[in-house]
Tab-separated table of C-alpha atoms and ligand atoms in Angstrom:
chain	number	residue	atom	x	y	z
A	27	MET	CA	-4.609	17.276	-9.505
A	28	THR	CA	-5.307	14.588	-6.906
A	29	LEU	CA	-4.220	11.102	-7.857
A	30	GLN	CA	-7.215	8.852	-8.269
A	31	LEU	CA	-7.782	5.108	-8.326
A	32	GLY	CA	-6.924	3.674	-11.730
A	33	ASP	CA	-4.457	6.465	-12.562
A	34	ILE	CA	-0.916	5.493	-13.530
A	35	ALA	CA	1.349	6.168	-10.534
A	36	PRO	CA	3.712	8.985	-11.577
A	37	ASP	CA	7.256	7.864	-12.271
A	38	PHE	CA	10.206	9.653	-10.620
A	39	GLU	CA	13.861	9.330	-9.736
A	40	ALA	CA	14.985	9.899	-6.172
A	41	ASP	CA	17.773	9.228	-3.709
A	42	THR	CA	16.922	6.622	-1.104
A	43	THR	CA	18.615	4.776	1.736
A	44	GLU	CA	19.224	1.996	-0.820
A	45	GLY	CA	20.674	4.252	-3.542
A	46	ARG	CA	19.160	6.121	-6.463
A	47	VAL	CA	15.785	4.685	-7.461
A	48	SER	CA	13.964	5.049	-10.753
A	49	PHE	CA	10.502	4.254	-9.415
A	50	HIS	CA	8.803	2.295	-12.228
A	51	GLN	CA	11.979	0.387	-12.980
A	52	TRP	CA	12.468	-0.381	-9.291
A	53	LEU	CA	8.885	-1.682	-9.045
A	54	GLY	CA	9.400	-4.031	-12.004
A	55	ASN	CA	6.582	-6.613	-11.969
A	56	SER	CA	5.883	-6.198	-8.264
A	57	TRP	CA	3.073	-4.496	-6.431
A	58	GLY	CA	4.213	-1.393	-4.542
A	59	VAL	CA	3.308	0.397	-1.331
A	60	LEU	CA	4.531	3.999	-1.368
A	61	PHE	CA	3.948	5.810	1.912
A	62	SER	CA	4.969	9.174	3.308
A	63	HIS	CA	6.047	10.302	6.781
A	64	PRO	CA	5.759	13.831	8.128
A	65	LYS	CA	9.265	14.067	9.505
A	66	ASN	CA	12.371	12.165	10.589
A	67	TYR	CA	13.094	11.548	14.261
A	68	THR	CA	9.407	11.590	15.210
A	69	PRO	CA	7.867	8.918	17.417
A	70	VAL	CA	4.870	7.710	15.401
A	71	CYS	CA	6.906	7.463	12.174
A	72	THR	CA	9.580	5.466	14.000
A	73	THR	CA	7.012	2.846	15.046
A	74	GLU	CA	5.462	2.687	11.571
A	75	LEU	CA	8.792	2.132	9.841
A	76	GLY	CA	9.837	-0.540	12.352
A	77	TYR	CA	6.538	-2.391	11.918
A	78	THR	CA	6.711	-2.208	8.117
A	79	ALA	CA	10.212	-3.681	8.272
A	80	LYS	CA	8.819	-6.561	10.397
A	81	LEU	CA	6.158	-7.185	7.734
A	82	LYS	CA	8.736	-7.779	4.974
A	83	PRO	CA	8.107	-11.565	4.826
A	84	GLU	CA	4.369	-10.846	4.395
A	85	PHE	CA	5.050	-8.306	1.639
A	86	ASP	CA	7.410	-10.770	-0.078
A	87	LYS	CA	4.731	-13.514	-0.028
A	88	ARG	CA	2.411	-11.160	-1.918
A	89	ASN	CA	5.053	-9.884	-4.385
A	90	VAL	CA	4.908	-6.393	-2.836
A	91	LYS	CA	7.758	-3.886	-2.449
A	92	ALA	CA	7.452	-1.195	0.227
A	93	ILE	CA	9.066	2.237	-0.099
A	94	GLY	CA	8.798	5.104	2.414
A	95	LEU	CA	9.276	8.834	1.911
A	96	SER	CA	10.195	11.724	4.112
A	97	VAL	CA	11.043	15.281	3.098
A	98	ASP	CA	14.316	15.184	5.018
A	99	GLU	CA	17.865	14.875	3.680
A	100	LEU	CA	19.405	11.460	2.981
A	101	LYS	CA	22.048	11.983	5.695
A	102	ASP	CA	19.238	12.372	8.260
A	103	HIS	CA	17.653	9.130	7.080
A	104	GLU	CA	20.866	7.281	7.821
A	105	GLY	CA	21.004	8.430	11.455
A	106	TRP	CA	17.294	7.792	11.965
A	107	SER	CA	17.597	4.263	10.506
A	108	LYS	CA	19.957	3.402	13.375
A	109	ASP	CA	17.337	4.564	15.895
A	110	ILE	CA	14.646	2.484	14.160
A	111	ALA	CA	16.793	-0.647	14.364
A	112	GLU	CA	17.634	0.057	18.014
A	113	THR	CA	14.119	0.873	19.240
A	114	GLN	CA	11.871	-1.261	17.016
A	115	GLY	CA	13.974	-4.423	16.910
A	116	THR	CA	14.139	-4.601	13.090
A	117	PRO	CA	16.407	-2.540	10.855
A	118	LEU	CA	14.951	-0.809	7.809
A	119	ASN	CA	14.868	-3.410	5.031
A	120	PHE	CA	13.242	-1.304	2.308
A	121	PRO	CA	14.208	2.054	0.768
A	122	LEU	CA	13.320	5.368	2.384
A	123	ILE	CA	13.172	8.220	-0.144
A	124	ALA	CA	14.866	11.516	0.715
A	125	ASP	CA	12.689	14.254	-0.760
A	126	PRO	CA	14.003	17.548	0.635
A	127	ASP	CA	12.855	19.510	-2.429
A	128	PHE	CA	9.304	18.024	-2.179
A	129	LYS	CA	9.528	16.734	-5.754
A	130	VAL	CA	7.874	13.364	-5.102
A	131	ALA	CA	5.643	14.740	-2.330
A	132	ASN	CA	4.143	17.273	-4.744
A	133	LEU	CA	3.845	14.729	-7.559
A	134	TYR	CA	1.730	12.505	-5.301
A	135	GLY	CA	-0.190	15.263	-3.479
A	136	MET	CA	1.355	14.378	-0.120
A	137	ILE	CA	1.502	18.021	0.991
A	138	HIS	CA	-1.828	19.296	2.299
A	139	PRO	CA	-1.047	22.986	2.856
A	140	ASN	CA	-3.905	23.595	5.271
A	141	ALA	CA	-2.546	20.823	7.504
A	142	SER	CA	1.129	21.777	6.996
A	143	ASP	CA	3.054	23.291	4.110
A	144	ARG	CA	6.350	21.962	5.474
A	145	PHE	CA	5.615	18.300	6.133
A	146	THR	CA	3.792	15.526	4.278
A	147	VAL	CA	0.618	13.978	5.632
A	148	ARG	CA	0.609	10.193	6.062
A	149	SER	CA	-0.245	9.086	2.522
A	150	VAL	CA	-0.354	5.515	1.243
A	151	PHE	CA	-0.518	4.434	-2.390
A	152	VAL	CA	-0.904	0.793	-3.343
A	153	ILE	CA	0.260	0.314	-6.923
A	154	ASP	CA	-0.312	-2.823	-8.998
A	155	PRO	CA	2.134	-4.461	-11.452
A	156	ASN	CA	0.581	-2.393	-14.290
A	157	LYS	CA	1.591	0.732	-12.287
A	158	LYS	CA	-2.034	1.606	-11.616
A	159	VAL	CA	-2.999	3.191	-8.306
A	160	ARG	CA	-5.332	0.720	-6.557
A	161	LEU	CA	-5.626	2.283	-3.087
A	162	THR	CA	-5.061	5.730	-1.627
A	163	LEU	CA	-5.153	6.530	2.084
A	164	THR	CA	-4.534	9.809	3.895
A	165	TYR	CA	-3.985	9.888	7.641
A	166	PRO	CA	-3.176	12.833	9.878
A	167	ALA	CA	0.353	13.187	11.239
A	168	SER	CA	-0.664	12.260	14.772
A	169	THR	CA	-2.289	8.904	13.871
A	170	GLY	CA	-0.141	5.899	13.045
A	171	ARG	CA	-1.500	3.819	10.206
A	172	ASN	CA	-2.623	0.187	10.419
A	173	PHE	CA	-0.238	-1.676	8.131
A	174	ASP	CA	-2.085	-4.948	8.739
A	175	GLU	CA	-5.063	-3.264	7.060
A	176	ILE	CA	-2.892	-2.351	4.079
A	177	LEU	CA	-1.916	-6.032	3.741
A	178	ARG	CA	-5.590	-6.997	4.023
A	179	VAL	CA	-6.520	-4.662	1.152
A	180	ILE	CA	-3.707	-6.091	-0.976
A	181	ASP	CA	-5.050	-9.606	-0.268
A	182	SER	CA	-8.493	-8.443	-1.370
A	183	LEU	CA	-7.210	-6.731	-4.536
A	184	GLN	CA	-5.155	-9.760	-5.522
A	185	LEU	CA	-8.165	-12.069	-5.001
A	186	THR	CA	-10.330	-9.803	-7.154
A	187	ASP	CA	-7.761	-9.769	-9.947
A	188	GLN	CA	-7.257	-13.518	-9.853
A	189	TYR	CA	-10.743	-14.898	-9.138
A	190	LYS	CA	-13.323	-12.165	-9.931
A	191	VAL	CA	-14.531	-11.999	-6.356
A	192	ALA	CA	-15.038	-9.050	-4.037
A	193	THR	CA	-14.650	-9.065	-0.265
A	194	PRO	CA	-17.452	-8.100	2.153
A	195	VAL	CA	-17.398	-5.873	5.197
A	196	ASN	CA	-14.656	-6.671	7.706
A	197	TRP	CA	-13.465	-9.572	5.524
A	198	LYS	CA	-10.365	-11.425	6.611
A	199	PRO	CA	-8.287	-13.765	4.435
A	200	GLY	CA	-9.995	-17.169	4.363
A	201	ASP	CA	-13.507	-15.786	4.943
A	202	ASP	CA	-16.235	-16.229	2.333
A	203	VAL	CA	-16.222	-13.814	-0.617
A	204	ILE	CA	-18.753	-12.401	-3.090
A	205	ILE	CA	-18.929	-12.989	-6.840
A	206	VAL	CA	-18.412	-9.608	-8.536
A	207	PRO	CA	-21.562	-8.160	-10.132
A	208	SER	CA	-19.959	-8.049	-13.609
A	209	VAL	CA	-19.921	-11.897	-13.707
A	210	ASN	CA	-23.341	-13.225	-14.801
A	211	ASN	CA	-24.702	-16.533	-13.513
A	212	GLU	CA	-23.765	-18.393	-16.703
A	213	ASP	CA	-20.110	-17.399	-16.367
A	214	ALA	CA	-20.234	-17.867	-12.586
A	215	LYS	CA	-21.129	-21.554	-13.120
A	216	LYS	CA	-17.850	-22.019	-15.005
A	217	LEU	CA	-15.798	-20.032	-12.501
A	218	PHE	CA	-17.413	-21.517	-9.381
A	219	PRO	CA	-18.460	-25.083	-10.301
A	220	GLY	CA	-19.137	-25.822	-6.621
A	221	GLY	CA	-21.994	-23.290	-6.761
A	222	TRP	CA	-22.755	-20.362	-4.506
A	223	ASN	CA	-25.200	-19.197	-1.872
A	224	GLU	CA	-27.545	-16.732	-3.563
A	225	ILE	CA	-28.819	-14.506	-0.769
A	226	LYS	CA	-30.104	-12.035	-3.403
A	227	PRO	CA	-29.440	-12.192	-7.161
A	228	TYR	CA	-26.778	-9.519	-6.625
A	229	LEU	CA	-25.381	-11.069	-3.415
A	230	ARG	CA	-23.772	-14.393	-4.322
A	231	VAL	CA	-21.490	-15.777	-1.639
A	232	VAL	CA	-18.777	-18.397	-2.262
A	233	PRO	CA	-16.020	-19.867	-0.130
A	234	SER	CA	-12.741	-18.057	-0.632
A	235	PRO	CA	-10.856	-19.612	-3.559
A	236	LYS	CA	-7.716	-19.186	-1.414
A	237	ARG	CA	-8.004	-20.616	2.098
B	11	LIG	C1	5.134	11.547	14.758
B	11	LIG	O1	5.551	10.934	13.794
B	11	LIG	O2	5.267	11.112	15.878
B	11	LIG	C2	4.405	12.842	14.586
B	11	LIG	C3	4.717	13.669	13.530
B	11	LIG	C4	4.058	14.882	13.396
B	11	LIG	C5	3.070	15.238	14.318
B	11	LIG	C6	2.754	14.377	15.367
B	11	LIG	C7	3.432	13.187	15.501
């Protein structure tokens, strides 16, 4: 069955470039970004992994751990890692799962047989500290993902959890936000003592609590 938002991310054990990982234990109290790659030694994947490595300080600021997956053997990951460091300017600084028997790929529905039964699609799962799936994305093999967008969604999710606000279309960190509909005006007065701009009773805009 397809993994859905709010589901508990399945736990697994796997070999990675940073040793054997027991997924839930490895996540600990962090957020996680689990993402799959169709194949080692492919150009788009190489750029994605290099860029994700560059984003490590941004992930750290948000208490997020990244972990990649490819259905190749661990020994192939090691050779490819050298290419990533050489061509992308940053060595891999997060684990890359070796999943040659498709165990994790099948657990997370990363194989879409009508696209390819041999390689994973580009899946992304954002997982919160309670191990709940908070975002799923599926991209085709030929399109590199926008990892800045993944960070943006994490910023939005963390704001929602902390301040009971939602983020409008094309929101960027620092922009105004919206009081979530489940907060009534009485409670909103306590949460947002500076008030809000009520465009409609259901559209209540406040400055971002985190600027
Ligand atoms: C790539 O990562 O470059 C790629 C992989 C599969 C199909 C097309 C591109």
